[in-house]
Amino acid sequence: MEPCTMNVSTTAPLSNRRSPAKARSSSSSHLCTRKALKFVSYIILYIGFLLYIDNQNPLNASDVTVTPLKASKDEKNIILLRRPQLVVGDDGEEPQAAYETTVDDISMEIEQKSRAFPIWIDKRRAVDSNSRPYGWCVSEDLASNDESPKGLLFVKSKKSGSSTGAGVTLRIRDGLSRRLTLNETAPANCFAHYNHATARELRFEQRDPSQSFLWSIVREPAQRTLSNYFYFSISRQNHTATEDGIMAVLKSSKGQNYQSKYLDLPSQNEQLSSSTERIIYGYDFVAVNERMQESLVVLAMLAQIPLTDVVVFSSKIAGGYDGGNGRSCVKLRKKWTTPKIDEYIHGDYQSANKDDYLLYNAAQR
Protein backbone atom coordinates (compact mmCIF):
# COMPACT_ATOMS: atom_id res chain seq x y z
CA MET A 1 0.00 0.00 0.00
CA GLU A 2 1.37 3.36 -0.93
CA PRO A 3 1.77 5.81 1.94
CA CYS A 4 -0.80 8.58 2.18
CA THR A 5 0.73 11.91 1.22
CA MET A 6 -0.58 15.47 1.41
CA ASN A 7 0.64 18.36 -0.66
CA VAL A 8 0.62 21.57 1.36
CA SER A 9 1.02 24.76 -0.61
CA THR A 10 3.32 27.30 1.01
CA THR A 11 1.85 30.09 -1.06
CA ALA A 12 -1.13 31.89 0.43
CA PRO A 13 -4.21 32.13 -1.79
CA LEU A 14 -4.34 35.31 -3.80
CA SER A 15 -7.53 36.39 -2.02
CA ASN A 16 -5.74 36.28 1.36
CA ARG A 17 -2.80 38.41 0.35
CA ARG A 18 -2.73 41.96 1.64
CA SER A 19 -2.05 44.88 -0.62
CA PRO A 20 1.08 47.00 0.06
CA ALA A 21 -1.14 49.90 1.19
CA LYS A 22 -2.94 47.71 3.72
CA ALA A 23 0.38 46.30 4.91
CA ARG A 24 1.76 49.80 5.47
CA SER A 25 -1.40 50.84 7.27
CA SER A 26 -1.23 47.78 9.49
CA SER A 27 2.46 48.41 10.20
CA SER A 28 1.76 52.04 11.13
CA SER A 29 -1.11 50.95 13.38
CA HIS A 30 1.09 48.38 15.12
CA LEU A 31 3.82 51.02 15.63
CA CYS A 32 1.39 53.43 17.29
CA THR A 33 0.05 50.60 19.44
CA ARG A 34 3.56 49.65 20.56
CA LYS A 35 4.37 53.27 21.42
CA ALA A 36 1.15 53.60 23.43
CA LEU A 37 1.81 50.33 25.28
CA LYS A 38 5.37 51.41 26.04
CA PHE A 39 4.17 54.72 27.47
CA VAL A 40 1.45 53.05 29.56
CA SER A 41 3.95 50.45 30.81
CA TYR A 42 6.30 53.24 31.87
CA ILE A 43 3.53 54.95 33.82
CA ILE A 44 2.48 51.68 35.48
CA LEU A 45 6.05 50.94 36.55
CA TYR A 46 6.46 54.47 37.84
CA ILE A 47 3.22 54.29 39.82
CA GLY A 48 4.27 50.92 41.23
CA PHE A 49 7.54 52.43 42.38
CA LEU A 50 5.75 55.38 44.00
CA LEU A 51 3.33 53.06 45.78
CA TYR A 52 6.24 51.00 47.06
CA ILE A 53 7.94 54.12 48.38
CA ASP A 54 4.65 55.29 49.86
CA ASN A 55 4.32 52.02 51.78
CA GLN A 56 7.80 52.47 53.15
CA ASN A 57 7.50 56.18 53.94
CA PRO A 58 4.25 58.18 53.63
CA LEU A 59 4.45 60.76 50.85
CA ASN A 60 4.75 64.35 52.00
CA ALA A 61 4.14 67.35 49.81
CA SER A 62 7.78 68.36 50.15
CA ASP A 63 8.82 64.99 48.73
CA VAL A 64 7.14 65.57 45.35
CA THR A 65 9.95 66.74 43.11
CA VAL A 66 11.86 65.70 40.03
CA THR A 67 15.14 63.88 40.67
CA PRO A 68 17.99 66.40 40.39
CA LEU A 69 20.81 66.17 37.91
CA LYS A 70 24.29 66.31 39.35
CA ALA A 71 26.59 69.02 38.03
CA SER A 72 29.85 67.60 36.75
CA LYS A 73 32.53 68.53 34.27
CA ASP A 74 31.12 66.03 31.79
CA GLU A 75 27.63 67.54 31.72
CA LYS A 76 28.23 70.65 29.64
CA ASN A 77 24.58 71.64 29.54
CA ILE A 78 24.64 72.20 33.30
CA ILE A 79 27.97 73.93 33.81
CA LEU A 80 27.87 77.66 33.21
CA LEU A 81 31.59 78.33 33.32
CA ARG A 82 32.94 81.36 31.57
CA ARG A 83 35.97 80.86 29.39
CA PRO A 84 39.28 81.06 31.30
CA GLN A 85 41.03 84.41 31.47
CA LEU A 86 44.81 84.62 31.50
CA VAL A 87 46.09 86.16 34.71
CA VAL A 88 49.72 87.32 34.95
CA GLY A 89 51.28 87.62 38.39
CA ASP A 90 53.07 90.77 39.58
CA ASP A 91 56.39 88.96 39.59
CA GLY A 92 56.12 88.11 35.90
CA GLU A 93 55.30 84.42 36.42
CA GLU A 94 53.71 82.38 33.66
CA PRO A 95 50.06 83.23 32.88
CA GLN A 96 47.52 80.95 34.55
CA ALA A 97 43.92 80.28 33.60
CA ALA A 98 41.40 81.62 36.10
CA TYR A 99 37.63 81.15 36.11
CA GLU A 100 35.30 83.86 37.33
CA THR A 101 32.69 81.24 38.19
CA THR A 102 33.27 77.71 39.48
CA VAL A 103 31.19 74.56 39.23
CA ASP A 104 30.59 74.65 42.99
CA ASP A 105 29.39 78.25 42.80
CA ILE A 106 26.87 77.42 40.07
CA SER A 107 25.72 74.24 41.80
CA MET A 108 25.18 76.16 45.05
CA GLU A 109 23.24 78.91 43.26
CA ILE A 110 21.00 76.35 41.55
CA GLU A 111 20.37 74.63 44.88
CA GLN A 112 19.47 77.92 46.57
CA LYS A 113 16.95 78.86 43.89
CA SER A 114 15.27 75.46 43.57
CA ARG A 115 12.47 73.96 45.65
CA ALA A 116 10.12 71.00 45.85
CA PHE A 117 6.74 71.93 44.35
CA PRO A 118 4.05 71.14 46.94
CA ILE A 119 0.78 69.38 46.18
CA TRP A 120 -1.65 72.17 45.30
CA ILE A 121 -4.38 71.44 47.84
CA ASP A 122 -1.86 71.01 50.67
CA LYS A 123 -0.33 74.35 49.80
CA ARG A 124 -3.70 76.07 49.72
CA ARG A 125 -4.89 74.49 52.97
CA ALA A 126 -1.87 75.97 54.66
CA VAL A 127 -3.48 79.34 53.87
CA ASP A 128 -7.17 78.48 53.89
CA SER A 129 -8.46 75.33 55.59
CA ASN A 130 -11.69 75.57 53.55
CA SER A 131 -9.92 75.30 50.18
CA ARG A 132 -11.56 72.92 47.71
CA PRO A 133 -9.44 70.19 46.10
CA TYR A 134 -9.99 71.82 42.70
CA GLY A 135 -10.43 75.45 43.63
CA TRP A 136 -8.68 76.41 40.39
CA CYS A 137 -11.58 74.98 38.37
CA VAL A 138 -13.61 78.16 37.82
CA SER A 139 -16.04 79.20 35.09
CA GLU A 140 -14.93 81.34 32.17
CA ASP A 141 -17.28 84.12 33.31
CA LEU A 142 -15.62 84.27 36.72
CA ALA A 143 -12.15 84.10 35.20
CA SER A 144 -12.80 86.90 32.68
CA ASN A 145 -14.72 89.26 34.98
CA ASP A 146 -12.08 89.61 37.64
CA GLU A 147 -8.82 91.54 37.81
CA SER A 148 -7.05 88.55 39.34
CA PRO A 149 -6.38 85.79 36.74
CA LYS A 150 -8.03 82.50 37.70
CA GLY A 151 -8.29 78.98 36.32
CA LEU A 152 -5.83 76.50 34.86
CA LEU A 153 -3.07 78.77 33.53
CA PHE A 154 -0.37 77.53 31.14
CA VAL A 155 2.40 79.86 29.94
CA LYS A 156 3.09 78.71 26.39
CA SER A 157 6.56 79.75 25.24
CA LYS A 158 7.78 78.85 21.76
CA LYS A 159 9.54 75.54 20.98
CA SER A 160 9.77 74.29 24.55
CA GLY A 161 7.26 71.47 24.21
CA SER A 162 4.46 74.01 24.54
CA SER A 163 2.11 72.37 22.03
CA THR A 164 2.24 69.21 24.12
CA GLY A 165 1.72 71.31 27.24
CA ALA A 166 -1.29 73.05 25.71
CA GLY A 167 -2.77 69.67 24.82
CA VAL A 168 -2.28 68.47 28.40
CA THR A 169 -3.93 71.64 29.71
CA LEU A 170 -6.98 71.03 27.52
CA ARG A 171 -7.21 67.37 28.56
CA ILE A 172 -7.06 68.33 32.24
CA ARG A 173 -9.69 71.03 31.72
CA ASP A 174 -12.07 68.78 29.82
CA GLY A 175 -11.54 65.72 32.01
CA LEU A 176 -12.01 67.56 35.27
CA SER A 177 -15.01 69.52 33.95
CA ARG A 178 -16.68 66.27 32.95
CA ARG A 179 -16.02 64.52 36.27
CA LEU A 180 -17.05 67.45 38.45
CA THR A 181 -20.17 68.14 36.39
CA LEU A 182 -21.31 64.57 36.98
CA ASN A 183 -20.93 65.19 40.71
CA GLU A 184 -22.59 68.61 40.43
CA THR A 185 -19.82 70.22 42.47
CA ALA A 186 -18.36 72.63 39.90
CA PRO A 187 -19.16 74.71 36.82
CA ALA A 188 -19.89 72.86 33.61
CA ASN A 189 -16.56 73.98 32.19
CA CYS A 190 -13.28 74.84 33.90
CA PHE A 191 -11.51 77.84 32.38
CA ALA A 192 -8.01 77.29 30.97
CA HIS A 193 -5.48 79.56 29.29
CA TYR A 194 -3.08 77.89 26.84
CA ASN A 195 -2.22 80.41 24.10
CA HIS A 196 1.10 82.13 23.30
CA ALA A 197 1.65 85.18 25.54
CA THR A 198 4.18 86.09 28.22
CA ALA A 199 3.32 85.85 31.90
CA ARG A 200 3.75 89.63 32.14
CA GLU A 201 1.32 90.30 29.30
CA LEU A 202 -1.23 88.05 30.99
CA ARG A 203 -0.69 89.71 34.41
CA PHE A 204 -0.21 86.32 36.02
CA GLU A 205 1.68 87.96 38.88
CA GLN A 206 -1.77 89.24 39.98
CA ARG A 207 -3.43 85.81 39.91
CA ASP A 208 -5.42 84.46 42.82
CA PRO A 209 -3.36 81.48 44.10
CA SER A 210 -6.43 79.96 45.76
CA GLN A 211 -8.31 79.84 42.44
CA SER A 212 -5.58 79.15 39.91
CA PHE A 213 -2.96 76.58 38.97
CA LEU A 214 -0.03 78.09 37.07
CA TRP A 215 2.47 75.94 35.20
CA SER A 216 4.81 75.93 32.21
CA ILE A 217 7.61 73.96 30.51
CA VAL A 218 11.31 74.79 30.12
CA ARG A 219 13.80 73.29 27.68
CA GLU A 220 17.59 73.16 27.38
CA PRO A 221 18.21 76.74 26.14
CA ALA A 222 20.48 76.04 23.16
CA GLN A 223 18.23 73.23 21.91
CA ARG A 224 15.20 75.51 22.18
CA THR A 225 16.96 78.25 20.21
CA LEU A 226 18.03 75.81 17.49
CA SER A 227 14.57 74.26 17.32
CA ASN A 228 12.97 77.69 17.02
CA TYR A 229 15.32 78.65 14.18
CA PHE A 230 14.91 75.42 12.23
CA TYR A 231 11.12 75.46 12.62
CA PHE A 232 10.25 79.09 11.82
CA SER A 233 13.16 80.24 9.63
CA ILE A 234 14.12 77.03 7.82
CA SER A 235 11.17 74.61 7.60
CA ARG A 236 8.39 77.19 7.42
CA GLN A 237 10.24 79.46 4.98
CA ASN A 238 11.68 76.58 2.95
CA HIS A 239 15.20 77.92 3.40
CA THR A 240 18.52 76.09 3.75
CA ALA A 241 20.35 76.25 7.07
CA THR A 242 23.99 77.34 7.10
CA GLU A 243 26.63 77.41 9.81
CA ASP A 244 26.86 81.21 9.59
CA GLY A 245 23.09 81.52 9.89
CA ILE A 246 22.97 79.30 12.97
CA MET A 247 25.86 81.19 14.59
CA ALA A 248 24.13 84.51 13.93
CA VAL A 249 20.95 83.31 15.67
CA LEU A 250 22.89 81.99 18.67
CA LYS A 251 24.81 85.27 19.00
CA SER A 252 21.75 87.49 18.63
CA SER A 253 20.93 89.43 21.79
CA LYS A 254 17.24 89.39 20.82
CA GLY A 255 16.75 85.82 21.98
CA GLN A 256 19.04 85.82 25.01
CA ASN A 257 17.48 84.39 28.18
CA TYR A 258 14.23 83.98 26.25
CA GLN A 259 12.58 81.50 28.64
CA SER A 260 13.33 83.35 31.88
CA LYS A 261 11.98 86.56 30.35
CA TYR A 262 8.89 84.85 28.91
CA LEU A 263 7.93 83.12 32.17
CA ASP A 264 9.03 85.89 34.55
CA LEU A 265 6.52 87.33 36.99
CA PRO A 266 6.96 91.05 37.77
CA SER A 267 7.63 91.89 41.38
CA GLN A 268 7.97 95.03 43.45
CA ASN A 269 11.32 93.66 44.63
CA GLU A 270 12.76 92.72 41.24
CA GLN A 271 16.08 94.26 42.19
CA LEU A 272 16.27 91.99 45.23
CA SER A 273 15.34 88.73 43.51
CA SER A 274 16.22 86.93 40.29
CA SER A 275 13.85 85.86 37.54
CA THR A 276 14.58 82.22 38.45
CA GLU A 277 13.40 82.76 42.03
CA ARG A 278 10.27 84.59 40.90
CA ILE A 279 9.40 81.75 38.52
CA ILE A 280 10.26 78.78 40.74
CA TYR A 281 8.39 80.24 43.73
CA GLY A 282 5.62 81.91 41.72
CA TYR A 283 4.52 78.89 39.67
CA ASP A 284 2.71 75.81 40.93
CA PHE A 285 4.86 73.62 38.67
CA VAL A 286 7.59 73.95 36.03
CA ALA A 287 8.01 70.89 33.81
CA VAL A 288 11.19 69.93 31.93
CA ASN A 289 10.91 69.16 28.22
CA GLU A 290 13.69 66.57 28.17
CA ARG A 291 11.94 64.72 31.01
CA MET A 292 8.40 65.14 29.76
CA GLN A 293 6.96 61.81 30.86
CA GLU A 294 8.34 62.16 34.40
CA SER A 295 7.17 65.77 34.53
CA LEU A 296 3.62 64.88 33.52
CA VAL A 297 3.42 62.19 36.20
CA VAL A 298 4.54 64.77 38.78
CA LEU A 299 2.02 67.28 37.39
CA ALA A 300 -0.77 64.74 37.90
CA MET A 301 0.35 64.21 41.49
CA LEU A 302 0.53 67.92 42.28
CA ALA A 303 -2.81 68.78 40.68
CA GLN A 304 -4.45 65.65 42.16
CA ILE A 305 -5.77 64.44 38.80
CA PRO A 306 -5.76 60.96 37.18
CA LEU A 307 -2.90 59.98 34.89
CA THR A 308 -5.34 59.58 32.01
CA ASP A 309 -5.49 63.38 31.84
CA VAL A 310 -1.79 63.65 31.01
CA VAL A 311 -1.37 60.84 28.47
CA VAL A 312 -0.28 62.56 25.25
CA PHE A 313 1.81 62.05 22.13
CA SER A 314 4.52 64.46 21.01
CA SER A 315 3.75 66.90 18.22
CA LYS A 316 5.85 68.73 15.63
CA ILE A 317 8.62 66.14 15.60
CA ALA A 318 11.62 66.87 13.37
CA GLY A 319 11.48 64.69 10.26
CA GLY A 320 7.69 64.64 10.33
CA TYR A 321 5.15 67.05 8.89
CA ASP A 322 3.21 69.99 10.28
CA GLY A 323 0.31 71.93 8.82
CA GLY A 324 -1.52 73.30 11.82
CA ASN A 325 -3.62 76.45 12.01
CA GLY A 326 -4.65 76.24 8.36
CA ARG A 327 -1.09 76.59 7.07
CA SER A 328 0.36 74.57 4.22
CA CYS A 329 1.81 71.21 5.21
CA VAL A 330 5.62 71.27 5.38
CA LYS A 331 8.28 68.77 6.37
CA LEU A 332 10.04 69.70 9.59
CA ARG A 333 13.78 69.61 9.02
CA LYS A 334 16.08 68.16 11.63
CA LYS A 335 18.39 70.58 13.36
CA TRP A 336 22.14 70.07 13.16
CA THR A 337 25.32 71.62 14.49
CA THR A 338 29.04 71.63 13.72
CA PRO A 339 32.08 71.48 16.05
CA LYS A 340 32.34 75.27 15.74
CA ILE A 341 28.70 75.73 16.79
CA ASP A 342 29.04 73.26 19.67
CA GLU A 343 32.13 75.06 20.94
CA TYR A 344 30.27 78.37 20.93
CA ILE A 345 27.24 76.86 22.70
CA HIS A 346 29.36 75.40 25.51
CA GLY A 347 31.23 78.65 25.92
CA ASP A 348 29.96 82.14 25.16
CA TYR A 349 26.35 81.09 24.55
CA GLN A 350 25.95 79.63 28.03
CA SER A 351 27.55 82.71 29.59
CA ALA A 352 25.19 85.02 27.67
CA ASN A 353 22.16 82.93 28.66
CA LYS A 354 23.00 82.30 32.29
CA ASP A 355 19.48 83.13 33.52
CA ASP A 356 17.92 80.52 31.22
CA TYR A 357 20.39 77.84 32.26
CA LEU A 358 19.88 78.67 35.92
CA LEU A 359 16.11 78.34 35.51
CA TYR A 360 16.44 75.12 33.49
CA ASN A 361 18.63 73.45 36.10
CA ALA A 362 16.65 74.75 39.10
CA ALA A 363 13.48 73.24 37.61
CA GLN A 364 15.11 69.81 37.68
CA ARG A 365 15.90 69.89 41.40
PDB file of N, CA, C and O in Angstrom, residues 215-258:
ATOM      1  N   TRP A 215       1.343  76.801  35.526  1.00  0.00           N
ATOM      2  CA  TRP A 215       2.472  75.942  35.196  1.00  0.00           C
ATOM      3  C   TRP A 215       3.014  76.259  33.812  1.00  0.00           C
ATOM      4  O   TRP A 215       2.388  76.973  33.029  1.00  0.00           O
ATOM      5  N   SER A 216       4.200  75.725  33.512  1.00  0.00           N
ATOM      6  CA  SER A 216       4.813  75.926  32.212  1.00  0.00           C
ATOM      7  C   SER A 216       5.875  74.845  31.992  1.00  0.00           C
ATOM      8  O   SER A 216       6.048  73.950  32.829  1.00  0.00           O
ATOM      9  N   ILE A 217       6.574  74.932  30.870  1.00  0.00           N
ATOM     10  CA  ILE A 217       7.610  73.958  30.514  1.00  0.00           C
ATOM     11  C   ILE A 217       8.877  74.711  30.113  1.00  0.00           C
ATOM     12  O   ILE A 217       8.798  75.731  29.411  1.00  0.00           O
ATOM     13  N   VAL A 218      10.033  74.222  30.548  1.00  0.00           N
ATOM     14  CA  VAL A 218      11.305  74.789  30.118  1.00  0.00           C
ATOM     15  C   VAL A 218      12.091  73.729  29.356  1.00  0.00           C
ATOM     16  O   VAL A 218      11.881  72.528  29.543  1.00  0.00           O
ATOM     17  N   ARG A 219      12.999  74.190  28.509  1.00  0.00           N
ATOM     18  CA  ARG A 219      13.800  73.291  27.678  1.00  0.00           C
ATOM     19  C   ARG A 219      15.259  73.724  27.709  1.00  0.00           C
ATOM     20  O   ARG A 219      15.563  74.891  27.979  1.00  0.00           O
ATOM     21  N   GLU A 220      16.169  72.808  27.447  1.00  0.00           N
ATOM     22  CA  GLU A 220      17.591  73.164  27.381  1.00  0.00           C
ATOM     23  C   GLU A 220      17.717  74.349  26.433  1.00  0.00           C
ATOM     24  O   GLU A 220      17.278  74.282  25.279  1.00  0.00           O
ATOM     25  N   PRO A 221      18.261  75.484  26.902  1.00  0.00           N
ATOM     26  CA  PRO A 221      18.207  76.741  26.138  1.00  0.00           C
ATOM     27  C   PRO A 221      18.740  76.679  24.715  1.00  0.00           C
ATOM     28  O   PRO A 221      18.099  77.189  23.788  1.00  0.00           O
ATOM     29  N   ALA A 222      19.911  76.084  24.508  1.00  0.00           N
ATOM     30  CA  ALA A 222      20.485  76.035  23.162  1.00  0.00           C
ATOM     31  C   ALA A 222      19.614  75.198  22.234  1.00  0.00           C
ATOM     32  O   ALA A 222      19.397  75.566  21.062  1.00  0.00           O
ATOM     33  N   GLN A 223      19.093  74.083  22.744  1.00  0.00           N
ATOM     34  CA  GLN A 223      18.230  73.229  21.913  1.00  0.00           C
ATOM     35  C   GLN A 223      16.937  73.945  21.559  1.00  0.00           C
ATOM     36  O   GLN A 223      16.408  73.781  20.453  1.00  0.00           O
ATOM     37  N   ARG A 224      16.411  74.751  22.476  1.00  0.00           N
ATOM     38  CA  ARG A 224      15.197  75.506  22.182  1.00  0.00           C
ATOM     39  C   ARG A 224      15.468  76.549  21.109  1.00  0.00           C
ATOM     40  O   ARG A 224      14.656  76.735  20.177  1.00  0.00           O
ATOM     41  N   THR A 225      16.606  77.241  21.200  1.00  0.00           N
ATOM     42  CA  THR A 225      16.958  78.254  20.208  1.00  0.00           C
ATOM     43  C   THR A 225      17.129  77.633  18.820  1.00  0.00           C
ATOM     44  O   THR A 225      16.627  78.158  17.821  1.00  0.00           O
ATOM     45  N   LEU A 226      17.825  76.501  18.769  1.00  0.00           N
ATOM     46  CA  LEU A 226      18.032  75.813  17.492  1.00  0.00           C
ATOM     47  C   LEU A 226      16.706  75.320  16.910  1.00  0.00           C
ATOM     48  O   LEU A 226      16.449  75.438  15.712  1.00  0.00           O
ATOM     49  N   SER A 227      15.864  74.756  17.764  1.00  0.00           N
ATOM     50  CA  SER A 227      14.568  74.256  17.320  1.00  0.00           C
ATOM     51  C   SER A 227      13.708  75.392  16.777  1.00  0.00           C
ATOM     52  O   SER A 227      13.024  75.242  15.755  1.00  0.00           O
ATOM     53  N   ASN A 228      13.736  76.523  17.451  1.00  0.00           N
ATOM     54  CA  ASN A 228      12.967  77.689  17.021  1.00  0.00           C
ATOM     55  C   ASN A 228      13.436  78.166  15.648  1.00  0.00           C
ATOM     56  O   ASN A 228      12.631  78.490  14.762  1.00  0.00           O
ATOM     57  N   TYR A 229      14.749  78.195  15.458  1.00  0.00           N
ATOM     58  CA  TYR A 229      15.325  78.654  14.185  1.00  0.00           C
ATOM     59  C   TYR A 229      14.983  77.695  13.046  1.00  0.00           C
ATOM     60  O   TYR A 229      14.550  78.114  11.966  1.00  0.00           O
ATOM     61  N   PHE A 230      15.165  76.389  13.289  1.00  0.00           N
ATOM     62  CA  PHE A 230      14.908  75.417  12.234  1.00  0.00           C
ATOM     63  C   PHE A 230      13.420  75.303  11.899  1.00  0.00           C
ATOM     64  O   PHE A 230      13.062  75.002  10.765  1.00  0.00           O
ATOM     65  N   TYR A 231      12.566  75.567  12.876  1.00  0.00           N
ATOM     66  CA  TYR A 231      11.120  75.459  12.616  1.00  0.00           C
ATOM     67  C   TYR A 231      10.599  76.674  11.859  1.00  0.00           C
ATOM     68  O   TYR A 231       9.965  76.537  10.800  1.00  0.00           O
ATOM     69  N   PHE A 232      10.853  77.883  12.393  1.00  0.00           N
ATOM     70  CA  PHE A 232      10.255  79.089  11.822  1.00  0.00           C
ATOM     71  C   PHE A 232      11.040  79.641  10.623  1.00  0.00           C
ATOM     72  O   PHE A 232      10.432  80.100   9.650  1.00  0.00           O
ATOM     73  N   SER A 233      12.363  79.605  10.689  1.00  0.00           N
ATOM     74  CA  SER A 233      13.164  80.240   9.634  1.00  0.00           C
ATOM     75  C   SER A 233      13.576  79.286   8.523  1.00  0.00           C
ATOM     76  O   SER A 233      13.813  79.730   7.397  1.00  0.00           O
ATOM     77  N   ILE A 234      13.673  77.998   8.823  1.00  0.00           N
ATOM     78  CA  ILE A 234      14.117  77.032   7.817  1.00  0.00           C
ATOM     79  C   ILE A 234      12.935  76.239   7.248  1.00  0.00           C
ATOM     80  O   ILE A 234      12.614  76.336   6.068  1.00  0.00           O
ATOM     81  N   SER A 235      12.271  75.454   8.083  1.00  0.00           N
ATOM     82  CA  SER A 235      11.173  74.608   7.599  1.00  0.00           C
ATOM     83  C   SER A 235      10.020  75.426   7.052  1.00  0.00           C
ATOM     84  O   SER A 235       9.529  75.187   5.934  1.00  0.00           O
ATOM     85  N   ARG A 236       9.563  76.415   7.818  1.00  0.00           N
ATOM     86  CA  ARG A 236       8.392  77.193   7.421  1.00  0.00           C
ATOM     87  C   ARG A 236       8.671  78.082   6.211  1.00  0.00           C
ATOM     88  O   ARG A 236       7.781  78.342   5.405  1.00  0.00           O
ATOM     89  N   GLN A 237       9.895  78.570   6.094  1.00  0.00           N
ATOM     90  CA  GLN A 237      10.240  79.464   4.982  1.00  0.00           C
ATOM     91  C   GLN A 237      10.885  78.720   3.816  1.00  0.00           C
ATOM     92  O   GLN A 237      11.233  79.334   2.814  1.00  0.00           O
ATOM     93  N   ASN A 238      11.055  77.411   3.988  1.00  0.00           N
ATOM     94  CA  ASN A 238      11.677  76.577   2.952  1.00  0.00           C
ATOM     95  C   ASN A 238      13.063  77.095   2.574  1.00  0.00           C
ATOM     96  O   ASN A 238      13.426  77.182   1.396  1.00  0.00           O
ATOM     97  N   HIS A 239      13.846  77.439   3.598  1.00  0.00           N
ATOM     98  CA  HIS A 239      15.203  77.916   3.398  1.00  0.00           C
ATOM     99  C   HIS A 239      16.200  76.812   3.755  1.00  0.00           C
ATOM    100  O   HIS A 239      15.827  75.791   4.339  1.00  0.00           O
ATOM    101  N   THR A 240      17.457  77.038   3.429  1.00  0.00           N
ATOM    102  CA  THR A 240      18.520  76.091   3.746  1.00  0.00           C
ATOM    103  C   THR A 240      19.355  76.632   4.896  1.00  0.00           C
ATOM    104  O   THR A 240      19.798  77.797   4.863  1.00  0.00           O
ATOM    105  N   ALA A 241      19.573  75.829   5.906  1.00  0.00           N
ATOM    106  CA  ALA A 241      20.349  76.255   7.067  1.00  0.00           C
ATOM    107  C   ALA A 241      21.833  76.269   6.735  1.00  0.00           C
ATOM    108  O   ALA A 241      22.329  75.411   5.994  1.00  0.00           O
ATOM    109  N   THR A 242      22.546  77.247   7.262  1.00  0.00           N
ATOM    110  CA  THR A 242      23.993  77.343   7.096  1.00  0.00           C
ATOM    111  C   THR A 242      24.645  77.543   8.451  1.00  0.00           C
ATOM    112  O   THR A 242      23.996  77.987   9.416  1.00  0.00           O
ATOM    113  N   GLU A 243      25.917  77.232   8.546  1.00  0.00           N
ATOM    114  CA  GLU A 243      26.635  77.407   9.807  1.00  0.00           C
ATOM    115  C   GLU A 243      26.642  78.874  10.224  1.00  0.00           C
ATOM    116  O   GLU A 243      26.429  79.193  11.401  1.00  0.00           O
ATOM    117  N   ASP A 244      26.860  79.775   9.274  1.00  0.00           N
ATOM    118  CA  ASP A 244      26.863  81.210   9.590  1.00  0.00           C
ATOM    119  C   ASP A 244      25.491  81.667  10.084  1.00  0.00           C
ATOM    120  O   ASP A 244      25.396  82.492  11.007  1.00  0.00           O
ATOM    121  N   GLY A 245      24.441  81.148   9.460  1.00  0.00           N
ATOM    122  CA  GLY A 245      23.095  81.522   9.886  1.00  0.00           C
ATOM    123  C   GLY A 245      22.796  81.058  11.296  1.00  0.00           C
ATOM    124  O   GLY A 245      22.199  81.796  12.100  1.00  0.00           O
ATOM    125  N   ILE A 246      23.196  79.834  11.624  1.00  0.00           N
ATOM    126  CA  ILE A 246      22.968  79.299  12.967  1.00  0.00           C
ATOM    127  C   ILE A 246      23.764  80.088  13.988  1.00  0.00           C
ATOM    128  O   ILE A 246      23.259  80.446  15.066  1.00  0.00           O
ATOM    129  N   MET A 247      25.018  80.412  13.673  1.00  0.00           N
ATOM    130  CA  MET A 247      25.861  81.187  14.595  1.00  0.00           C
ATOM    131  C   MET A 247      25.259  82.568  14.835  1.00  0.00           C
ATOM    132  O   MET A 247      25.280  83.077  15.958  1.00  0.00           O
ATOM    133  N   ALA A 248      24.720  83.178  13.785  1.00  0.00           N
ATOM    134  CA  ALA A 248      24.127  84.510  13.929  1.00  0.00           C
ATOM    135  C   ALA A 248      22.934  84.486  14.874  1.00  0.00           C
ATOM    136  O   ALA A 248      22.755  85.400  15.698  1.00  0.00           O
ATOM    137  N   VAL A 249      22.120  83.435  14.788  1.00  0.00           N
ATOM    138  CA  VAL A 249      20.955  83.306  15.675  1.00  0.00           C
ATOM    139  C   VAL A 249      21.400  83.092  17.119  1.00  0.00           C
ATOM    140  O   VAL A 249      20.847  83.688  18.049  1.00  0.00           O
ATOM    141  N   LEU A 250      22.405  82.256  17.318  1.00  0.00           N
ATOM    142  CA  LEU A 250      22.886  81.987  18.674  1.00  0.00           C
ATOM    143  C   LEU A 250      23.512  83.227  19.308  1.00  0.00           C
ATOM    144  O   LEU A 250      23.429  83.426  20.520  1.00  0.00           O
ATOM    145  N   LYS A 251      24.142  84.071  18.482  1.00  0.00           N
ATOM    146  CA  LYS A 251      24.811  85.266  19.001  1.00  0.00           C
ATOM    147  C   LYS A 251      23.862  86.444  19.165  1.00  0.00           C
ATOM    148  O   LYS A 251      24.211  87.429  19.832  1.00  0.00           O
ATOM    149  N   SER A 252      22.691  86.366  18.577  1.00  0.00           N
ATOM    150  CA  SER A 252      21.753  87.487  18.633  1.00  0.00           C
ATOM    151  C   SER A 252      21.307  87.774  20.065  1.00  0.00           C
ATOM    152  O   SER A 252      20.932  86.873  20.813  1.00  0.00           O
ATOM    153  N   SER A 253      21.358  89.043  20.433  1.00  0.00           N
ATOM    154  CA  SER A 253      20.932  89.428  21.785  1.00  0.00           C
ATOM    155  C   SER A 253      19.416  89.402  21.926  1.00  0.00           C
ATOM    156  O   SER A 253      18.885  89.377  23.033  1.00  0.00           O
ATOM    157  N   LYS A 254      18.702  89.367  20.795  1.00  0.00           N
ATOM    158  CA  LYS A 254      17.236  89.393  20.818  1.00  0.00           C
ATOM    159  C   LYS A 254      16.658  88.179  21.537  1.00  0.00           C
ATOM    160  O   LYS A 254      15.645  88.301  22.245  1.00  0.00           O
ATOM    161  N   GLY A 255      17.296  87.022  21.371  1.00  0.00           N
ATOM    162  CA  GLY A 255      16.752  85.817  21.980  1.00  0.00           C
ATOM    163  C   GLY A 255      17.447  85.383  23.257  1.00  0.00           C
ATOM    164  O   GLY A 255      17.171  84.290  23.765  1.00  0.00           O
ATOM    165  N   GLN A 256      18.315  86.203  23.798  1.00  0.00           N
ATOM    166  CA  GLN A 256      19.040  85.823  25.008  1.00  0.00           C
ATOM    167  C   GLN A 256      18.097  85.713  26.205  1.00  0.00           C
ATOM    168  O   GLN A 256      17.238  86.569  26.409  1.00  0.00           O
ATOM    169  N   ASN A 257      18.286  84.650  26.979  1.00  0.00           N
ATOM    170  CA  ASN A 257      17.481  84.394  28.176  1.00  0.00           C
ATOM    171  C   ASN A 257      15.984  84.469  27.867  1.00  0.00           C
ATOM    172  O   ASN A 257      15.195  85.016  28.646  1.00  0.00           O
ATOM    173  N   TYR A 258      15.617  83.909  26.731  1.00  0.00           N
ATOM    174  CA  TYR A 258      14.232  83.976  26.249  1.00  0.00           C
ATOM    175  C   TYR A 258      13.246  83.372  27.249  1.00  0.00           C
ATOM    176  O   TYR A 258      12.199  83.977  27.548  1.00  0.00           O
TER     177      TYR A 258
END
